[in-house]
XYZ file of C-alpha atoms in Angstrom:
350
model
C 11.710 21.677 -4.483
C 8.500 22.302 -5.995
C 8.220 25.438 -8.108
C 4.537 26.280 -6.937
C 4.168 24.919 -3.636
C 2.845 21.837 -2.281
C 3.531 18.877 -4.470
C 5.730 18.849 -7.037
C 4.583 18.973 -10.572
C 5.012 17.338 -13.522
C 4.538 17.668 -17.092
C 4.113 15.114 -19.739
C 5.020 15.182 -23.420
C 4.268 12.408 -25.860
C 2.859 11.649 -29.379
C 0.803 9.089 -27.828
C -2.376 9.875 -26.030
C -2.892 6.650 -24.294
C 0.909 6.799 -23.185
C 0.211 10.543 -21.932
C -3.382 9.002 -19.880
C -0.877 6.222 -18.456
C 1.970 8.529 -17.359
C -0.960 11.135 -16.164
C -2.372 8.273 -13.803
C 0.852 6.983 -12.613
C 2.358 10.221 -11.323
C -1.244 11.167 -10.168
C -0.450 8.196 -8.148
C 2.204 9.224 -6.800
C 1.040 12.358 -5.517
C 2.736 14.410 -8.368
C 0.473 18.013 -9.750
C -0.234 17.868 -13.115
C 1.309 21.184 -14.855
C 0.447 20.248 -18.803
C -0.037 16.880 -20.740
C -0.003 17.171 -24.343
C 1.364 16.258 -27.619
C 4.646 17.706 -28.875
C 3.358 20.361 -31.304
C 1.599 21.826 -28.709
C 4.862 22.701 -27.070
C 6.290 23.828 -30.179
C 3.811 26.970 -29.658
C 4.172 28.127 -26.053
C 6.845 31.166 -25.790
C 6.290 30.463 -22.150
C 6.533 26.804 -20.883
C 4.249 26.083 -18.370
C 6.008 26.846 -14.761
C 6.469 22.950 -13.293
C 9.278 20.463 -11.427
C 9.764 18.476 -13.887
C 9.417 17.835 -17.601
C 8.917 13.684 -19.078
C 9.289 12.701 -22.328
C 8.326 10.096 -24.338
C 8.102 9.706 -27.921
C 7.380 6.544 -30.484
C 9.988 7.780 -32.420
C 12.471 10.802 -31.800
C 13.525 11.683 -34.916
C 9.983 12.942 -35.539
C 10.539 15.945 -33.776
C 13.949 17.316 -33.896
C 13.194 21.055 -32.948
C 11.515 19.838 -29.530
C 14.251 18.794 -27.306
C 15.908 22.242 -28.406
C 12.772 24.448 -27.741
C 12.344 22.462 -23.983
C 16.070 23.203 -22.961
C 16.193 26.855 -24.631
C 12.862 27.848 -22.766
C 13.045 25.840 -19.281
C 15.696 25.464 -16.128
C 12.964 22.133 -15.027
C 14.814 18.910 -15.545
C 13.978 16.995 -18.188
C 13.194 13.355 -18.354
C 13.553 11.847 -22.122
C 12.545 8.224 -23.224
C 10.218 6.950 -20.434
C 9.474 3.266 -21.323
C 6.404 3.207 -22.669
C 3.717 1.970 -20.117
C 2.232 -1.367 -20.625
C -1.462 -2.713 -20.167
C -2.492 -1.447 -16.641
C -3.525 -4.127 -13.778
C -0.500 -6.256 -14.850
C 2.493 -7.049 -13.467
C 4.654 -5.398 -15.749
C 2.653 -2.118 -15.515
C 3.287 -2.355 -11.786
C 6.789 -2.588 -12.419
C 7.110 -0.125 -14.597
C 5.741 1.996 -12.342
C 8.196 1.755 -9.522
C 10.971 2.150 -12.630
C 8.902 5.577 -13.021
C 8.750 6.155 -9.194
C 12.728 5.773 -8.855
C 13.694 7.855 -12.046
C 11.001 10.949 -10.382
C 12.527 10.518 -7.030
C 16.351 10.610 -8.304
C 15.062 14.268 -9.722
C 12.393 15.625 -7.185
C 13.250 13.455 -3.756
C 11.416 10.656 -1.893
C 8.049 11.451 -2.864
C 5.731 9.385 -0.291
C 3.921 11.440 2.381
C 3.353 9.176 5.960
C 1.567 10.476 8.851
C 3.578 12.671 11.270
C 4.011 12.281 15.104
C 1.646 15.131 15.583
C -0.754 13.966 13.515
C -0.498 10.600 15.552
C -0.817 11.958 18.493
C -4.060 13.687 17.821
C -5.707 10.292 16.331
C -4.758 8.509 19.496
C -7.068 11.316 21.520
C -9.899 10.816 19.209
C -12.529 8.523 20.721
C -14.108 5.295 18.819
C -15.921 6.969 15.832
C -18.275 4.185 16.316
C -19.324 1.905 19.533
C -18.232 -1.624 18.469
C -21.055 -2.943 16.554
C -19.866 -6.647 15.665
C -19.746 -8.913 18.996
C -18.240 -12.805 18.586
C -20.193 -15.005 17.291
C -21.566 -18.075 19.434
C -19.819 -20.622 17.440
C -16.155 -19.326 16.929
C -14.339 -20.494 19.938
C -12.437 -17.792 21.227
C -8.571 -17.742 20.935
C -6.967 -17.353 24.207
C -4.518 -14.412 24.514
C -1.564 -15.162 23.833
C -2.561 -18.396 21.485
C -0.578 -19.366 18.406
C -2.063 -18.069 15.541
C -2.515 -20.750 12.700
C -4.300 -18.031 10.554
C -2.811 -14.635 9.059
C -4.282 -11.443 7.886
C -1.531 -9.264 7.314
C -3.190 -5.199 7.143
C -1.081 -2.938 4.824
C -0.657 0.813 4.785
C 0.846 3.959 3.966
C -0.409 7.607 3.803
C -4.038 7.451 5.513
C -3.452 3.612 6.984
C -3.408 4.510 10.649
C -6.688 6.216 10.953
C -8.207 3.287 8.809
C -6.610 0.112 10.464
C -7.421 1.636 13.631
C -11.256 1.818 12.576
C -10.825 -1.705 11.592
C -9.376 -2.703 14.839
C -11.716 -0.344 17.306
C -14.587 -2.453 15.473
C -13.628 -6.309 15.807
C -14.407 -8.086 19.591
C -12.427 -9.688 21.255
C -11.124 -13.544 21.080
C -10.848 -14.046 17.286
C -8.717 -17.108 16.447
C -6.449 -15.449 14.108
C -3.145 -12.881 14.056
C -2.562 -9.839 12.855
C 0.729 -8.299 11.067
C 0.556 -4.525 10.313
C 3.120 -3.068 7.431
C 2.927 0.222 7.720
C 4.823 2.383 5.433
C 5.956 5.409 8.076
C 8.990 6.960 9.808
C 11.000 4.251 11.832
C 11.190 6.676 15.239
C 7.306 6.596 15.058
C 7.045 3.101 15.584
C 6.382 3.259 19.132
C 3.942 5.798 19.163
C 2.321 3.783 16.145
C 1.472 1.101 18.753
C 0.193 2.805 21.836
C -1.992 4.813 19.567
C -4.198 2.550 17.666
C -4.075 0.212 20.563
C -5.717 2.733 22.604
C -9.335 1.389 22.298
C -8.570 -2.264 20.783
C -9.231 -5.071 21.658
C -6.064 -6.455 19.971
C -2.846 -5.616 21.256
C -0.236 -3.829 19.292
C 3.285 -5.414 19.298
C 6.581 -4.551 17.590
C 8.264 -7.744 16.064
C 10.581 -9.469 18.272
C 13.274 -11.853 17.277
C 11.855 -15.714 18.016
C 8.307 -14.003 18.593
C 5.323 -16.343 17.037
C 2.161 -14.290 15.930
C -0.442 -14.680 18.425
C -3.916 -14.199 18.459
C -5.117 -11.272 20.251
C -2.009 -9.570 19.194
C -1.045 -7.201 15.965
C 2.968 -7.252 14.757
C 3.783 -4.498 14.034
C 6.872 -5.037 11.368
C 9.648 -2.570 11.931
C 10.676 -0.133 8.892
C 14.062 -0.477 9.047
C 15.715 -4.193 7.812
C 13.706 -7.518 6.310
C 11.464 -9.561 8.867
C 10.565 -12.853 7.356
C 9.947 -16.451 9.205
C 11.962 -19.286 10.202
C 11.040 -22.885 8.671
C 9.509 -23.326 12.677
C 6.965 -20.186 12.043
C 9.002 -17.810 14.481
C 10.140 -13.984 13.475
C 13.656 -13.108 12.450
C 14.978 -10.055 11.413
C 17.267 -10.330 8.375
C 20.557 -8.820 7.529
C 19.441 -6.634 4.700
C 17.091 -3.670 4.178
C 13.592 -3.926 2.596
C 13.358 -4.077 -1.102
C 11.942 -1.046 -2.785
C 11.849 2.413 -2.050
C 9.848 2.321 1.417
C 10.033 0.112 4.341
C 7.859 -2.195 5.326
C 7.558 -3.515 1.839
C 4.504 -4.447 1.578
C 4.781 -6.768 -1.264
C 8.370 -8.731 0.810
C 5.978 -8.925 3.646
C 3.079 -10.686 1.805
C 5.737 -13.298 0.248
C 7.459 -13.850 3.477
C 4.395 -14.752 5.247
C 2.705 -15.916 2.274
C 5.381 -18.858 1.763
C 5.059 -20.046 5.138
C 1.094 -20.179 5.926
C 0.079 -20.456 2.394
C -4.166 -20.199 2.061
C -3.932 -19.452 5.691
C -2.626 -16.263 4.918
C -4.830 -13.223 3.709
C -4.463 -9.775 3.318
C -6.662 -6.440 3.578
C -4.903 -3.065 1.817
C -6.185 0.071 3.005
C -5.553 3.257 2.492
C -1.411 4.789 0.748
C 0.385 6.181 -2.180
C 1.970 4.061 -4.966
C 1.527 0.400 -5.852
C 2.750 -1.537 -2.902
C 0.995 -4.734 -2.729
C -0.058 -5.112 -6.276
C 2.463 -7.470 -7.006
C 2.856 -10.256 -4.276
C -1.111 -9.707 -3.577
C -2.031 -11.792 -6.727
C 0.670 -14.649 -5.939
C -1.294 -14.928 -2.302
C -4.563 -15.059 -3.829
C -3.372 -18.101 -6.351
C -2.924 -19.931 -2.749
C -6.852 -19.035 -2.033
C -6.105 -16.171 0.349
C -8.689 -13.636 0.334
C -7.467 -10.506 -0.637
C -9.741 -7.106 0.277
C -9.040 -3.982 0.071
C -10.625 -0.625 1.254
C -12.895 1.328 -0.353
C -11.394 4.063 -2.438
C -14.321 6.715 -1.047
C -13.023 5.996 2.059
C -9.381 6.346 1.681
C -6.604 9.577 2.507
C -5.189 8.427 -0.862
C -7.005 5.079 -2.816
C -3.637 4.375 -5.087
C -2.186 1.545 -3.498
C -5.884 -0.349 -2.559
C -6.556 0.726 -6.425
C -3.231 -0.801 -7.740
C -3.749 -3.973 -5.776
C -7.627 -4.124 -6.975
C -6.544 -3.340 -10.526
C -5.364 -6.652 -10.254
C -8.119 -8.273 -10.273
C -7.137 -10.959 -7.518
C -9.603 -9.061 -4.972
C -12.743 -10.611 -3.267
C -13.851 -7.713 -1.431
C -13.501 -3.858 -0.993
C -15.556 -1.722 1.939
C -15.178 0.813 4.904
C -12.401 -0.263 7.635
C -15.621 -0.526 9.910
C -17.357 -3.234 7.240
C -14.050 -4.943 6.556
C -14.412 -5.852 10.247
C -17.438 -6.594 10.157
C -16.464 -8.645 6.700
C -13.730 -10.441 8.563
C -16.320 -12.075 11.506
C -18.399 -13.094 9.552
C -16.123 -15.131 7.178
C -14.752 -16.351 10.670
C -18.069 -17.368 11.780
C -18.846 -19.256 8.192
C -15.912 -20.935 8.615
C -16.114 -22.317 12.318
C -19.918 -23.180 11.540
C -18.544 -25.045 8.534
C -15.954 -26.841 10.611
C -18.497 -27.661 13.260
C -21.484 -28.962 10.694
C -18.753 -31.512 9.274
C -17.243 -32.751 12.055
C -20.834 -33.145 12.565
C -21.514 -35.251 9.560
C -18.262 -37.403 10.471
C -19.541 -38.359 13.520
């Protein structure tokens, strides 16, 4: 429970200013307050600690200051945190793994600390007209998919905090017949699934669907993955729900559902991030773009919360970053390039 209202915050002790900018950013990340980063001896002259949730510590070497750990537990009831790994070079793998070490020892003190959308807040996106009239129409040269089609090509949209108002920009601008699928991983509550659907397929052209044991993705069609237990593909390239929950502290896991698609379509599976807390994504995204999957992510300007399409583009494995509106417009046209490609060598062949 947060001592000041709102978010919970946090405050950050180390010898080490680049370790104190790290932790700052991570927890930042993570929707945390910042109550008071700063070296130990500035501690060691406050009478009156500074009024937070939490208290983490880390130190090169302890035994440098031996009347700290005293002074923090004399002069605060906040739990403290002592010898948080220091934080390796960000954009890397193990920085991203550290973090989620950081994310479960904050959550074991202060709670699950991810905010998703609420029904009500649902609700009133799925009575908001089209911002914009669709603005990108199919280009002559992509044959369209029929409904219902097999998709041989993947672009899996992930989410959390902010996602559904942005994926359903990106869907409310794309026309209709594009010859690929869609999966959505969308970090939210499981009962909200349903409403999830009917909501952002309210002025699509693409039709929301919740995955389905032996369903193949279609075009014309976005899976929705369920929150609640693994989904991940059969050698045949239908859905199956496994026995165990998702990895990590939030479901959909992002990252499971990029490697479980990603090992069955290969380059023919891409990925856009858009807008949600923490880091999910950031470590299977680079793995798909080694393949030659694009990866794009949105804008941060444009984001609820930019962490997780900042993690992933931290990276560095990302192609492109825009609005929802010109990531749709982004996606057409790569379709187009591609079909005109096809076409001029089949062309050449001949």
């Amino acid at each position: 429970m947060s001592t000041g209202g709102g978010r919970p915050a946090v405050a950050i002790v180390s010898d080490d200013v680049l370790q104190r900018h790290r932790l700052q950013e991570a927890t930042g990340r993570f929707g945390l307050r910042p109550g008071f980063s700063g070296a130990p001896e500035r501690i060691l002259g406050y009478e009156v600690l500074p009024d937070v949730d939490l208290w983490l510590v880390t130190l090169e070497d302890e035994a440098d200051h031996p009347a700290l750990f005293d002074h923090l537990l004399d002069h605060t009831e906040a739990p403290i945190l002592f010898g948080i790994d220091a934080a390796p070079k960000p954009g890397t793998r193990d920085f991203v793994r550290w973090e989620r070490r950081l994310l479960k020892k904050l959550e074991k003190q202060l709670g699950p600390l991810e905010e998703t959308e609420s029904e009500e807040a649902l609700e009133e996106l799925g009575e908001r007209p089209p911002e914009l009239p669709a603005a990108v129409e199919l280009p002559p040269w992509i044959t369209p998919a029929a409904p219902g089609q097999v998709a041989e090509d993947i672009w899996i949209l992930g989410a959390s905090l902010g996602g559904p108002a942005a994926v359903k920009s990106f869907l409310d601008q794309l026309p209709p017949g594009l010859p690929v699928g869609f999966v959505y991983a969308q970090h939210i509550d499981g009962n909200f699934t349903e409403v999830l659907t009917r909501v952002l397929g309210r002025h699509a052209h693409y039709r929301l669907q919740r995955a389905e044991e032996g369903m193949r993705p279609a075009c014309g069609q976005v899976t929705v993955i369920p929150v609640e237990r693994e989904w991940g593909l059969t050698p045949e390239g239908t859905l199956t729900e496994k026995d165990t929950a998702w990895p990590g502290p939030y479901g959909p896991s992002i990252d499971q559902v990029l490697l479980n698609f990603g090992d069955h379509f290969g380059a023919r599976c891409h990925a856009i991030l858009f807008s949600g807390m923490g880091n999910d994504g950031a470590v299977a995204a680079p793995m798909l773009r080694a393949f030659g999957s694009n990866i794009w992510v949105q804008t941060s300007e444009t984001c609820a919360n930019s962490a997780m399409p900042e993690a992933v583009a931290a990276t560095g494995c990302t192609s492109l970053s825009g609005s929802p509106e010109e990531l749709a417009k982004a996606l057409v046209r790569t379709l187009a390039d591609a079909a005109l490609l096809k076409q001029t060598s089949s062309q050449d062949v001949t």
